[in-house]
Amino acid sequence: MKILVGLSGGVDSAVAAYLLKKQGHEVIGAMMSIWDGSIAAPKITGGDACLGPEEDDIASVKKIAEFLKIPYRIIDCRQEYKNVVLENFKNEYKSGRTPNPCVWCNTYIKFGVLPQAAKRTGISFDKFATGHYANIKYNDSLKMFQLCKAKDQKKDQTYFLYRLNQKNLSETLFPLGELTKSEVREIAQAAGIPVAEKPDSQDFYCGDYNDILQFKTNSGDIADKNGKILGKHNGIWNYTIGKRKGLGLSGGTKEPLYVINILAKQNVIVVGEQKDLYSSKLTAQKVLWNSIAAPKTEIDVMAKIRQQHAPAKAKVTALENNEAEVVFYEPQMSVTSGQSVVFYDNDVVLGGAIIK
Ligand SMILES: Nc1ncnc2c1ncn2[C@@H]1O[C@H](COP(=O)(O)OP(=O)(O)OP(=O)(O)O)[C@@H](O)[C@H]1O
């Protein structure tokens, strides 16, 4: 097959391209460029981030492509990234919600704009591949492609990929799905791929999110659940549910205080005790069932409410307007508006939605 591989300059995508080439496929590399230089990003220390100066990544992609003897293109995705991912990021923070830019980047840019723009430059290909840790399997009885967890559970990235639809899944390959990260590093070292020691991307941006948001200060109150004012904030976007440090409250309470609610309309941050962070229920919007037909009745799933969350047993019921109610068997900590809730049945991703 002719396969377009999303190259980031990192070890995972380099090994993905290497393995596909070794299997005898014709491989073409494509790096999406998303950085327009309009943000005063700090110099990166340790780790790596997706959004930031790209010269080093471009140089790595060039080195990798030359080493693998494959052609490559740098694809300009800056405008779409700005219009979709950064706009969503800003709007969500402005509304007192905590967005997940990786979900939008994967859904619309990496698996959408990047391969489409590559096609427009005249490259033809049968499949698109990335170095994500995830699997795609075809379920014969359902006649559907299913997104499944990676073998390396610690590296599994399905939480960020649940919005890929059947078309995406049918056109995509994840060559690293059955490998562990250490196996991938060993393959890179054994093959002499020039990026074997490059660190993993840690976050979507390594600096202060205010560099991107650039909102004017909008002070308001920090209050307890009874409305008693305990302090001031500079803007609700600096807070997320469960935040404890840096609240700048003078203290005096027996228990540590956490952000338990963000009231955007009132411009108020509500704080409470850890026990106030637990909830048994959430409503989610923009529901997408990507690996099964939309269930007509309530179903049991394992629901994951952020990348670091251990999925918890829950019932999902469809509501009107493409929304769903998720009721957990046990209360869960820090359910956060704007984050995704992803539904699993063992290793299969059934779908997911955005927490309201
Ligand atoms: N700028 C980019 N251009 C093209 N593809 C990309 C880019 N960034 C990431 N990808 C693709 O998405 C995959 C997952 O990206 P993620 O940011 O999670 O990187 P990672 O786990 O550090 O992988 P890598 O080691 O390849 O950088 C990458 O393996 C690559 O195939």
PDB file of N, CA, C and O in Angstrom, residues 137-204:
ATOM      1  N   LYS A 137      -9.714  -2.373  15.131  1.00  0.00           N
ATOM      2  CA  LYS A 137     -10.062  -3.745  14.739  1.00  0.00           C
ATOM      3  C   LYS A 137     -11.380  -3.716  13.998  1.00  0.00           C
ATOM      4  O   LYS A 137     -12.203  -2.825  14.248  1.00  0.00           O
ATOM      5  N   TYR A 138     -11.575  -4.694  13.107  1.00  0.00           N
ATOM      6  CA  TYR A 138     -12.849  -4.747  12.394  1.00  0.00           C
ATOM      7  C   TYR A 138     -13.726  -5.792  13.071  1.00  0.00           C
ATOM      8  O   TYR A 138     -13.313  -6.922  13.288  1.00  0.00           O
ATOM      9  N   ASN A 139     -14.935  -5.379  13.455  1.00  0.00           N
ATOM     10  CA  ASN A 139     -15.860  -6.303  14.099  1.00  0.00           C
ATOM     11  C   ASN A 139     -16.805  -6.860  13.035  1.00  0.00           C
ATOM     12  O   ASN A 139     -17.645  -6.145  12.504  1.00  0.00           O
ATOM     13  N   ASP A 140     -16.605  -8.152  12.724  1.00  0.00           N
ATOM     14  CA  ASP A 140     -17.360  -8.773  11.626  1.00  0.00           C
ATOM     15  C   ASP A 140     -18.856  -8.803  11.882  1.00  0.00           C
ATOM     16  O   ASP A 140     -19.639  -8.573  10.969  1.00  0.00           O
ATOM     17  N   SER A 141     -19.238  -9.086  13.130  1.00  0.00           N
ATOM     18  CA  SER A 141     -20.687  -9.199  13.357  1.00  0.00           C
ATOM     19  C   SER A 141     -21.360  -7.824  13.308  1.00  0.00           C
ATOM     20  O   SER A 141     -22.479  -7.696  12.825  1.00  0.00           O
ATOM     21  N   LEU A 142     -20.668  -6.782  13.773  1.00  0.00           N
ATOM     22  CA  LEU A 142     -21.264  -5.428  13.712  1.00  0.00           C
ATOM     23  C   LEU A 142     -21.022  -4.761  12.357  1.00  0.00           C
ATOM     24  O   LEU A 142     -21.626  -3.755  12.033  1.00  0.00           O
ATOM     25  N   LYS A 143     -20.071  -5.311  11.617  1.00  0.00           N
ATOM     26  CA  LYS A 143     -19.631  -4.699  10.345  1.00  0.00           C
ATOM     27  C   LYS A 143     -19.172  -3.256  10.589  1.00  0.00           C
ATOM     28  O   LYS A 143     -19.554  -2.323   9.882  1.00  0.00           O
ATOM     29  N   MET A 144     -18.384  -3.117  11.635  1.00  0.00           N
ATOM     30  CA  MET A 144     -17.881  -1.778  11.973  1.00  0.00           C
ATOM     31  C   MET A 144     -16.420  -1.863  12.396  1.00  0.00           C
ATOM     32  O   MET A 144     -15.988  -2.858  12.977  1.00  0.00           O
ATOM     33  N   PHE A 145     -15.694  -0.783  12.122  1.00  0.00           N
ATOM     34  CA  PHE A 145     -14.343  -0.656  12.650  1.00  0.00           C
ATOM     35  C   PHE A 145     -14.472  -0.232  14.105  1.00  0.00           C
ATOM     36  O   PHE A 145     -15.379   0.547  14.450  1.00  0.00           O
ATOM     37  N   GLN A 146     -13.585  -0.730  14.946  1.00  0.00           N
ATOM     38  CA  GLN A 146     -13.663  -0.352  16.359  1.00  0.00           C
ATOM     39  C   GLN A 146     -12.310   0.167  16.837  1.00  0.00           C
ATOM     40  O   GLN A 146     -11.265  -0.453  16.581  1.00  0.00           O
ATOM     41  N   LEU A 147     -12.363   1.293  17.507  1.00  0.00           N
ATOM     42  CA  LEU A 147     -11.158   1.852  18.127  1.00  0.00           C
ATOM     43  C   LEU A 147     -10.930   1.081  19.421  1.00  0.00           C
ATOM     44  O   LEU A 147     -11.858   0.952  20.225  1.00  0.00           O
ATOM     45  N   CYS A 148      -9.721   0.559  19.601  1.00  0.00           N
ATOM     46  CA  CYS A 148      -9.446  -0.263  20.797  1.00  0.00           C
ATOM     47  C   CYS A 148      -8.190   0.250  21.493  1.00  0.00           C
ATOM     48  O   CYS A 148      -7.304   0.832  20.859  1.00  0.00           O
ATOM     49  N   LYS A 149      -8.136  -0.042  22.803  1.00  0.00           N
ATOM     50  CA  LYS A 149      -6.976   0.404  23.585  1.00  0.00           C
ATOM     51  C   LYS A 149      -5.682  -0.216  23.068  1.00  0.00           C
ATOM     52  O   LYS A 149      -5.697  -1.305  22.485  1.00  0.00           O
ATOM     53  N   ALA A 150      -4.573   0.456  23.363  1.00  0.00           N
ATOM     54  CA  ALA A 150      -3.242  -0.044  22.995  1.00  0.00           C
ATOM     55  C   ALA A 150      -2.845  -1.169  23.936  1.00  0.00           C
ATOM     56  O   ALA A 150      -3.354  -1.267  25.058  1.00  0.00           O
ATOM     57  N   LYS A 151      -1.908  -1.999  23.464  1.00  0.00           N
ATOM     58  CA  LYS A 151      -1.379  -3.055  24.343  1.00  0.00           C
ATOM     59  C   LYS A 151      -0.702  -2.410  25.556  1.00  0.00           C
ATOM     60  O   LYS A 151      -0.854  -2.864  26.672  1.00  0.00           O
ATOM     61  N   ASP A 152       0.054  -1.341  25.316  1.00  0.00           N
ATOM     62  CA  ASP A 152       0.726  -0.635  26.416  1.00  0.00           C
ATOM     63  C   ASP A 152      -0.299   0.281  27.087  1.00  0.00           C
ATOM     64  O   ASP A 152      -0.539   1.407  26.656  1.00  0.00           O
ATOM     65  N   GLN A 153      -0.903  -0.237  28.157  1.00  0.00           N
ATOM     66  CA  GLN A 153      -2.019   0.487  28.801  1.00  0.00           C
ATOM     67  C   GLN A 153      -1.577   1.851  29.341  1.00  0.00           C
ATOM     68  O   GLN A 153      -2.356   2.790  29.369  1.00  0.00           O
ATOM     69  N   LYS A 154      -0.300   1.933  29.758  1.00  0.00           N
ATOM     70  CA  LYS A 154       0.184   3.217  30.313  1.00  0.00           C
ATOM     71  C   LYS A 154       0.262   4.283  29.223  1.00  0.00           C
ATOM     72  O   LYS A 154       0.148   5.465  29.492  1.00  0.00           O
ATOM     73  N   LYS A 155       0.520   3.866  27.991  1.00  0.00           N
ATOM     74  CA  LYS A 155       0.669   4.823  26.889  1.00  0.00           C
ATOM     75  C   LYS A 155      -0.620   5.005  26.088  1.00  0.00           C
ATOM     76  O   LYS A 155      -0.664   5.833  25.178  1.00  0.00           O
ATOM     77  N   ASP A 156      -1.640   4.213  26.413  1.00  0.00           N
ATOM     78  CA  ASP A 156      -2.867   4.225  25.597  1.00  0.00           C
ATOM     79  C   ASP A 156      -3.365   5.654  25.353  1.00  0.00           C
ATOM     80  O   ASP A 156      -3.498   6.445  26.276  1.00  0.00           O
ATOM     81  N   GLN A 157      -3.648   5.991  24.080  1.00  0.00           N
ATOM     82  CA  GLN A 157      -4.096   7.352  23.735  1.00  0.00           C
ATOM     83  C   GLN A 157      -5.528   7.386  23.211  1.00  0.00           C
ATOM     84  O   GLN A 157      -5.938   8.381  22.606  1.00  0.00           O
ATOM     85  N   THR A 158      -6.305   6.329  23.451  1.00  0.00           N
ATOM     86  CA  THR A 158      -7.664   6.299  22.890  1.00  0.00           C
ATOM     87  C   THR A 158      -8.544   7.416  23.453  1.00  0.00           C
ATOM     88  O   THR A 158      -9.482   7.849  22.786  1.00  0.00           O
ATOM     89  N   TYR A 159      -8.221   7.878  24.668  1.00  0.00           N
ATOM     90  CA  TYR A 159      -9.029   8.970  25.244  1.00  0.00           C
ATOM     91  C   TYR A 159      -9.051  10.186  24.312  1.00  0.00           C
ATOM     92  O   TYR A 159     -10.053  10.876  24.220  1.00  0.00           O
ATOM     93  N   PHE A 160      -7.934  10.424  23.625  1.00  0.00           N
ATOM     94  CA  PHE A 160      -7.848  11.600  22.743  1.00  0.00           C
ATOM     95  C   PHE A 160      -8.347  11.320  21.324  1.00  0.00           C
ATOM     96  O   PHE A 160      -8.370  12.208  20.487  1.00  0.00           O
ATOM     97  N   LEU A 161      -8.681  10.054  21.050  1.00  0.00           N
ATOM     98  CA  LEU A 161      -9.003   9.663  19.664  1.00  0.00           C
ATOM     99  C   LEU A 161     -10.462   9.261  19.480  1.00  0.00           C
ATOM    100  O   LEU A 161     -10.857   8.862  18.389  1.00  0.00           O
ATOM    101  N   TYR A 162     -11.265   9.375  20.549  1.00  0.00           N
ATOM    102  CA  TYR A 162     -12.614   8.785  20.488  1.00  0.00           C
ATOM    103  C   TYR A 162     -13.516   9.479  19.480  1.00  0.00           C
ATOM    104  O   TYR A 162     -14.559   8.942  19.129  1.00  0.00           O
ATOM    105  N   ARG A 163     -13.149  10.658  18.990  1.00  0.00           N
ATOM    106  CA  ARG A 163     -14.032  11.333  18.026  1.00  0.00           C
ATOM    107  C   ARG A 163     -13.728  10.946  16.573  1.00  0.00           C
ATOM    108  O   ARG A 163     -14.334  11.471  15.656  1.00  0.00           O
ATOM    109  N   LEU A 164     -12.791  10.022  16.372  1.00  0.00           N
ATOM    110  CA  LEU A 164     -12.561   9.531  15.009  1.00  0.00           C
ATOM    111  C   LEU A 164     -13.785   8.711  14.595  1.00  0.00           C
ATOM    112  O   LEU A 164     -14.241   7.864  15.349  1.00  0.00           O
ATOM    113  N   ASN A 165     -14.289   8.992  13.403  1.00  0.00           N
ATOM    114  CA  ASN A 165     -15.509   8.291  12.978  1.00  0.00           C
ATOM    115  C   ASN A 165     -15.170   7.057  12.139  1.00  0.00           C
ATOM    116  O   ASN A 165     -13.998   6.741  11.918  1.00  0.00           O
ATOM    117  N   GLN A 166     -16.197   6.378  11.658  1.00  0.00           N
ATOM    118  CA  GLN A 166     -15.979   5.142  10.900  1.00  0.00           C
ATOM    119  C   GLN A 166     -15.088   5.380   9.677  1.00  0.00           C
ATOM    120  O   GLN A 166     -14.241   4.559   9.368  1.00  0.00           O
ATOM    121  N   LYS A 167     -15.288   6.519   9.018  1.00  0.00           N
ATOM    122  CA  LYS A 167     -14.473   6.804   7.824  1.00  0.00           C
ATOM    123  C   LYS A 167     -13.005   6.934   8.242  1.00  0.00           C
ATOM    124  O   LYS A 167     -12.124   6.312   7.648  1.00  0.00           O
ATOM    125  N   ASN A 168     -12.764   7.729   9.292  1.00  0.00           N
ATOM    126  CA  ASN A 168     -11.391   7.888   9.787  1.00  0.00           C
ATOM    127  C   ASN A 168     -10.798   6.519  10.118  1.00  0.00           C
ATOM    128  O   ASN A 168      -9.681   6.193   9.718  1.00  0.00           O
ATOM    129  N   LEU A 169     -11.563   5.724  10.886  1.00  0.00           N
ATOM    130  CA  LEU A 169     -11.034   4.436  11.354  1.00  0.00           C
ATOM    131  C   LEU A 169     -10.741   3.496  10.182  1.00  0.00           C
ATOM    132  O   LEU A 169      -9.765   2.746  10.215  1.00  0.00           O
ATOM    133  N   SER A 170     -11.561   3.586   9.141  1.00  0.00           N
ATOM    134  CA  SER A 170     -11.365   2.687   8.001  1.00  0.00           C
ATOM    135  C   SER A 170     -10.122   3.087   7.186  1.00  0.00           C
ATOM    136  O   SER A 170      -9.588   2.279   6.434  1.00  0.00           O
ATOM    137  N   GLU A 171      -9.670   4.328   7.352  1.00  0.00           N
ATOM    138  CA  GLU A 171      -8.545   4.823   6.533  1.00  0.00           C
ATOM    139  C   GLU A 171      -7.239   4.902   7.312  1.00  0.00           C
ATOM    140  O   GLU A 171      -6.241   5.377   6.803  1.00  0.00           O
ATOM    141  N   THR A 172      -7.287   4.509   8.600  1.00  0.00           N
ATOM    142  CA  THR A 172      -6.135   4.754   9.485  1.00  0.00           C
ATOM    143  C   THR A 172      -5.442   3.470   9.925  1.00  0.00           C
ATOM    144  O   THR A 172      -6.088   2.434  10.121  1.00  0.00           O
ATOM    145  N   LEU A 173      -4.122   3.586  10.117  1.00  0.00           N
ATOM    146  CA  LEU A 173      -3.337   2.491  10.696  1.00  0.00           C
ATOM    147  C   LEU A 173      -2.573   3.023  11.914  1.00  0.00           C
ATOM    148  O   LEU A 173      -2.047   4.140  11.872  1.00  0.00           O
ATOM    149  N   PHE A 174      -2.537   2.219  12.969  1.00  0.00           N
ATOM    150  CA  PHE A 174      -1.723   2.551  14.143  1.00  0.00           C
ATOM    151  C   PHE A 174      -0.677   1.436  14.305  1.00  0.00           C
ATOM    152  O   PHE A 174      -0.906   0.462  15.024  1.00  0.00           O
ATOM    153  N   PRO A 175       0.470   1.558  13.652  1.00  0.00           N
ATOM    154  CA  PRO A 175       1.444   0.462  13.673  1.00  0.00           C
ATOM    155  C   PRO A 175       2.018   0.158  15.063  1.00  0.00           C
ATOM    156  O   PRO A 175       2.609  -0.903  15.260  1.00  0.00           O
ATOM    157  N   LEU A 176       1.863   1.080  16.037  1.00  0.00           N
ATOM    158  CA  LEU A 176       2.462   0.842  17.359  1.00  0.00           C
ATOM    159  C   LEU A 176       1.474   0.240  18.362  1.00  0.00           C
ATOM    160  O   LEU A 176       1.834   0.032  19.520  1.00  0.00           O
ATOM    161  N   GLY A 177       0.256  -0.039  17.918  1.00  0.00           N
ATOM    162  CA  GLY A 177      -0.804  -0.471  18.846  1.00  0.00           C
ATOM    163  C   GLY A 177      -0.486  -1.700  19.666  1.00  0.00           C
ATOM    164  O   GLY A 177      -0.958  -1.853  20.781  1.00  0.00           O
ATOM    165  N   GLU A 178       0.314  -2.602  19.085  1.00  0.00           N
ATOM    166  CA  GLU A 178       0.613  -3.854  19.806  1.00  0.00           C
ATOM    167  C   GLU A 178       2.018  -3.836  20.401  1.00  0.00           C
ATOM    168  O   GLU A 178       2.553  -4.873  20.768  1.00  0.00           O
ATOM    169  N   LEU A 179       2.628  -2.644  20.473  1.00  0.00           N
ATOM    170  CA  LEU A 179       3.988  -2.544  21.032  1.00  0.00           C
ATOM    171  C   LEU A 179       3.985  -1.714  22.317  1.00  0.00           C
ATOM    172  O   LEU A 179       3.134  -0.833  22.485  1.00  0.00           O
ATOM    173  N   THR A 180       4.934  -1.971  23.188  1.00  0.00           N
ATOM    174  CA  THR A 180       5.092  -1.108  24.355  1.00  0.00           C
ATOM    175  C   THR A 180       6.057   0.012  23.980  1.00  0.00           C
ATOM    176  O   THR A 180       6.831  -0.119  23.007  1.00  0.00           O
ATOM    177  N   LYS A 181       6.040   1.061  24.772  1.00  0.00           N
ATOM    178  CA  LYS A 181       6.941   2.181  24.504  1.00  0.00           C
ATOM    179  C   LYS A 181       8.395   1.720  24.549  1.00  0.00           C
ATOM    180  O   LYS A 181       9.224   2.149  23.732  1.00  0.00           O
ATOM    181  N   SER A 182       8.733   0.820  25.507  1.00  0.00           N
ATOM    182  CA  SER A 182      10.147   0.424  25.568  1.00  0.00           C
ATOM    183  C   SER A 182      10.519  -0.400  24.328  1.00  0.00           C
ATOM    184  O   SER A 182      11.643  -0.283  23.830  1.00  0.00           O
ATOM    185  N   GLU A 183       9.566  -1.199  23.829  1.00  0.00           N
ATOM    186  CA  GLU A 183       9.863  -1.934  22.585  1.00  0.00           C
ATOM    187  C   GLU A 183      10.089  -0.957  21.427  1.00  0.00           C
ATOM    188  O   GLU A 183      10.964  -1.164  20.594  1.00  0.00           O
ATOM    189  N   VAL A 184       9.305   0.109  21.406  1.00  0.00           N
ATOM    190  CA  VAL A 184       9.451   1.098  20.327  1.00  0.00           C
ATOM    191  C   VAL A 184      10.832   1.756  20.416  1.00  0.00           C
ATOM    192  O   VAL A 184      11.535   1.911  19.410  1.00  0.00           O
ATOM    193  N   ARG A 185      11.240   2.115  21.623  1.00  0.00           N
ATOM    194  CA  ARG A 185      12.571   2.724  21.782  1.00  0.00           C
ATOM    195  C   ARG A 185      13.676   1.747  21.359  1.00  0.00           C
ATOM    196  O   ARG A 185      14.660   2.141  20.729  1.00  0.00           O
ATOM    197  N   GLU A 186      13.474   0.452  21.717  1.00  0.00           N
ATOM    198  CA  GLU A 186      14.482  -0.556  21.325  1.00  0.00           C
ATOM    199  C   GLU A 186      14.568  -0.678  19.806  1.00  0.00           C
ATOM    200  O   GLU A 186      15.660  -0.768  19.242  1.00  0.00           O
ATOM    201  N   ILE A 187      13.403  -0.676  19.164  1.00  0.00           N
ATOM    202  CA  ILE A 187      13.395  -0.773  17.686  1.00  0.00           C
ATOM    203  C   ILE A 187      14.146   0.418  17.095  1.00  0.00           C
ATOM    204  O   ILE A 187      14.976   0.276  16.199  1.00  0.00           O
ATOM    205  N   ALA A 188      13.875   1.603  17.646  1.00  0.00           N
ATOM    206  CA  ALA A 188      14.513   2.816  17.127  1.00  0.00           C
ATOM    207  C   ALA A 188      16.023   2.738  17.298  1.00  0.00           C
ATOM    208  O   ALA A 188      16.791   3.069  16.378  1.00  0.00           O
ATOM    209  N   GLN A 189      16.432   2.277  18.478  1.00  0.00           N
ATOM    210  CA  GLN A 189      17.879   2.189  18.738  1.00  0.00           C
ATOM    211  C   GLN A 189      18.533   1.156  17.836  1.00  0.00           C
ATOM    212  O   GLN A 189      19.566   1.426  17.219  1.00  0.00           O
ATOM    213  N   ALA A 190      17.908  -0.025  17.755  1.00  0.00           N
ATOM    214  CA  ALA A 190      18.489  -1.100  16.940  1.00  0.00           C
ATOM    215  C   ALA A 190      18.606  -0.677  15.476  1.00  0.00           C
ATOM    216  O   ALA A 190      19.564  -1.019  14.796  1.00  0.00           O
ATOM    217  N   ALA A 191      17.618   0.091  15.008  1.00  0.00           N
ATOM    218  CA  ALA A 191      17.623   0.491  13.597  1.00  0.00           C
ATOM    219  C   ALA A 191      18.493   1.726  13.366  1.00  0.00           C
ATOM    220  O   ALA A 191      18.754   2.097  12.228  1.00  0.00           O
ATOM    221  N   GLY A 192      18.890   2.371  14.470  1.00  0.00           N
ATOM    222  CA  GLY A 192      19.720   3.579  14.340  1.00  0.00           C
ATOM    223  C   GLY A 192      18.939   4.807  13.909  1.00  0.00           C
ATOM    224  O   GLY A 192      19.500   5.755  13.349  1.00  0.00           O
ATOM    225  N   ILE A 193      17.623   4.815  14.183  1.00  0.00           N
ATOM    226  CA  ILE A 193      16.799   5.979  13.796  1.00  0.00           C
ATOM    227  C   ILE A 193      17.287   7.195  14.594  1.00  0.00           C
ATOM    228  O   ILE A 193      17.446   7.112  15.814  1.00  0.00           O
ATOM    229  N   PRO A 194      17.513   8.321  13.932  1.00  0.00           N
ATOM    230  CA  PRO A 194      18.210   9.445  14.574  1.00  0.00           C
ATOM    231  C   PRO A 194      17.517  10.144  15.753  1.00  0.00           C
ATOM    232  O   PRO A 194      18.092  11.047  16.313  1.00  0.00           O
ATOM    233  N   VAL A 195      16.332   9.736  16.190  1.00  0.00           N
ATOM    234  CA  VAL A 195      15.678  10.470  17.289  1.00  0.00           C
ATOM    235  C   VAL A 195      15.447   9.612  18.526  1.00  0.00           C
ATOM    236  O   VAL A 195      14.620   9.958  19.360  1.00  0.00           O
ATOM    237  N   ALA A 196      16.147   8.500  18.639  1.00  0.00           N
ATOM    238  CA  ALA A 196      15.846   7.531  19.698  1.00  0.00           C
ATOM    239  C   ALA A 196      15.733   8.136  21.088  1.00  0.00           C
ATOM    240  O   ALA A 196      14.993   7.640  21.928  1.00  0.00           O
ATOM    241  N   GLU A 197      16.411   9.238  21.378  1.00  0.00           N
ATOM    242  CA  GLU A 197      16.395   9.762  22.745  1.00  0.00           C
ATOM    243  C   GLU A 197      15.466  10.954  22.946  1.00  0.00           C
ATOM    244  O   GLU A 197      15.401  11.521  24.018  1.00  0.00           O
ATOM    245  N   LYS A 198      14.748  11.335  21.911  1.00  0.00           N
ATOM    246  CA  LYS A 198      13.884  12.520  22.041  1.00  0.00           C
ATOM    247  C   LYS A 198      12.747  12.250  23.041  1.00  0.00           C
ATOM    248  O   LYS A 198      12.120  11.203  22.999  1.00  0.00           O
ATOM    249  N   PRO A 199      12.482  13.199  23.987  1.00  0.00           N
ATOM    250  CA  PRO A 199      11.408  12.932  24.955  1.00  0.00           C
ATOM    251  C   PRO A 199      10.023  12.958  24.312  1.00  0.00           C
ATOM    252  O   PRO A 199       9.837  13.555  23.252  1.00  0.00           O
ATOM    253  N   ASP A 200       9.021  12.317  24.991  1.00  0.00           N
ATOM    254  CA  ASP A 200       7.629  12.334  24.496  1.00  0.00           C
ATOM    255  C   ASP A 200       7.048  13.730  24.645  1.00  0.00           C
ATOM    256  O   ASP A 200       7.436  14.480  25.540  1.00  0.00           O
ATOM    257  N   SER A 201       6.044  14.030  23.810  1.00  0.00           N
ATOM    258  CA  SER A 201       5.327  15.290  24.004  1.00  0.00           C
ATOM    259  C   SER A 201       4.601  15.204  25.343  1.00  0.00           C
ATOM    260  O   SER A 201       3.940  14.216  25.625  1.00  0.00           O
ATOM    261  N   GLN A 202       4.750  16.241  26.155  1.00  0.00           N
ATOM    262  CA  GLN A 202       4.151  16.211  27.487  1.00  0.00           C
ATOM    263  C   GLN A 202       2.795  16.888  27.512  1.00  0.00           C
ATOM    264  O   GLN A 202       1.925  16.530  28.286  1.00  0.00           O
ATOM    265  N   ASP A 203       2.637  17.922  26.718  1.00  0.00           N
ATOM    266  CA  ASP A 203       1.432  18.723  26.823  1.00  0.00           C
ATOM    267  C   ASP A 203       1.214  19.372  25.467  1.00  0.00           C
ATOM    268  O   ASP A 203       2.056  19.274  24.580  1.00  0.00           O
ATOM    269  N   PHE A 204       0.118  20.073  25.305  1.00  0.00           N
ATOM    270  CA  PHE A 204      -0.067  20.696  24.012  1.00  0.00           C
ATOM    271  C   PHE A 204       0.687  22.022  23.954  1.00  0.00           C
ATOM    272  O   PHE A 204       1.069  22.479  22.893  1.00  0.00           O
TER     273      PHE A 204
END
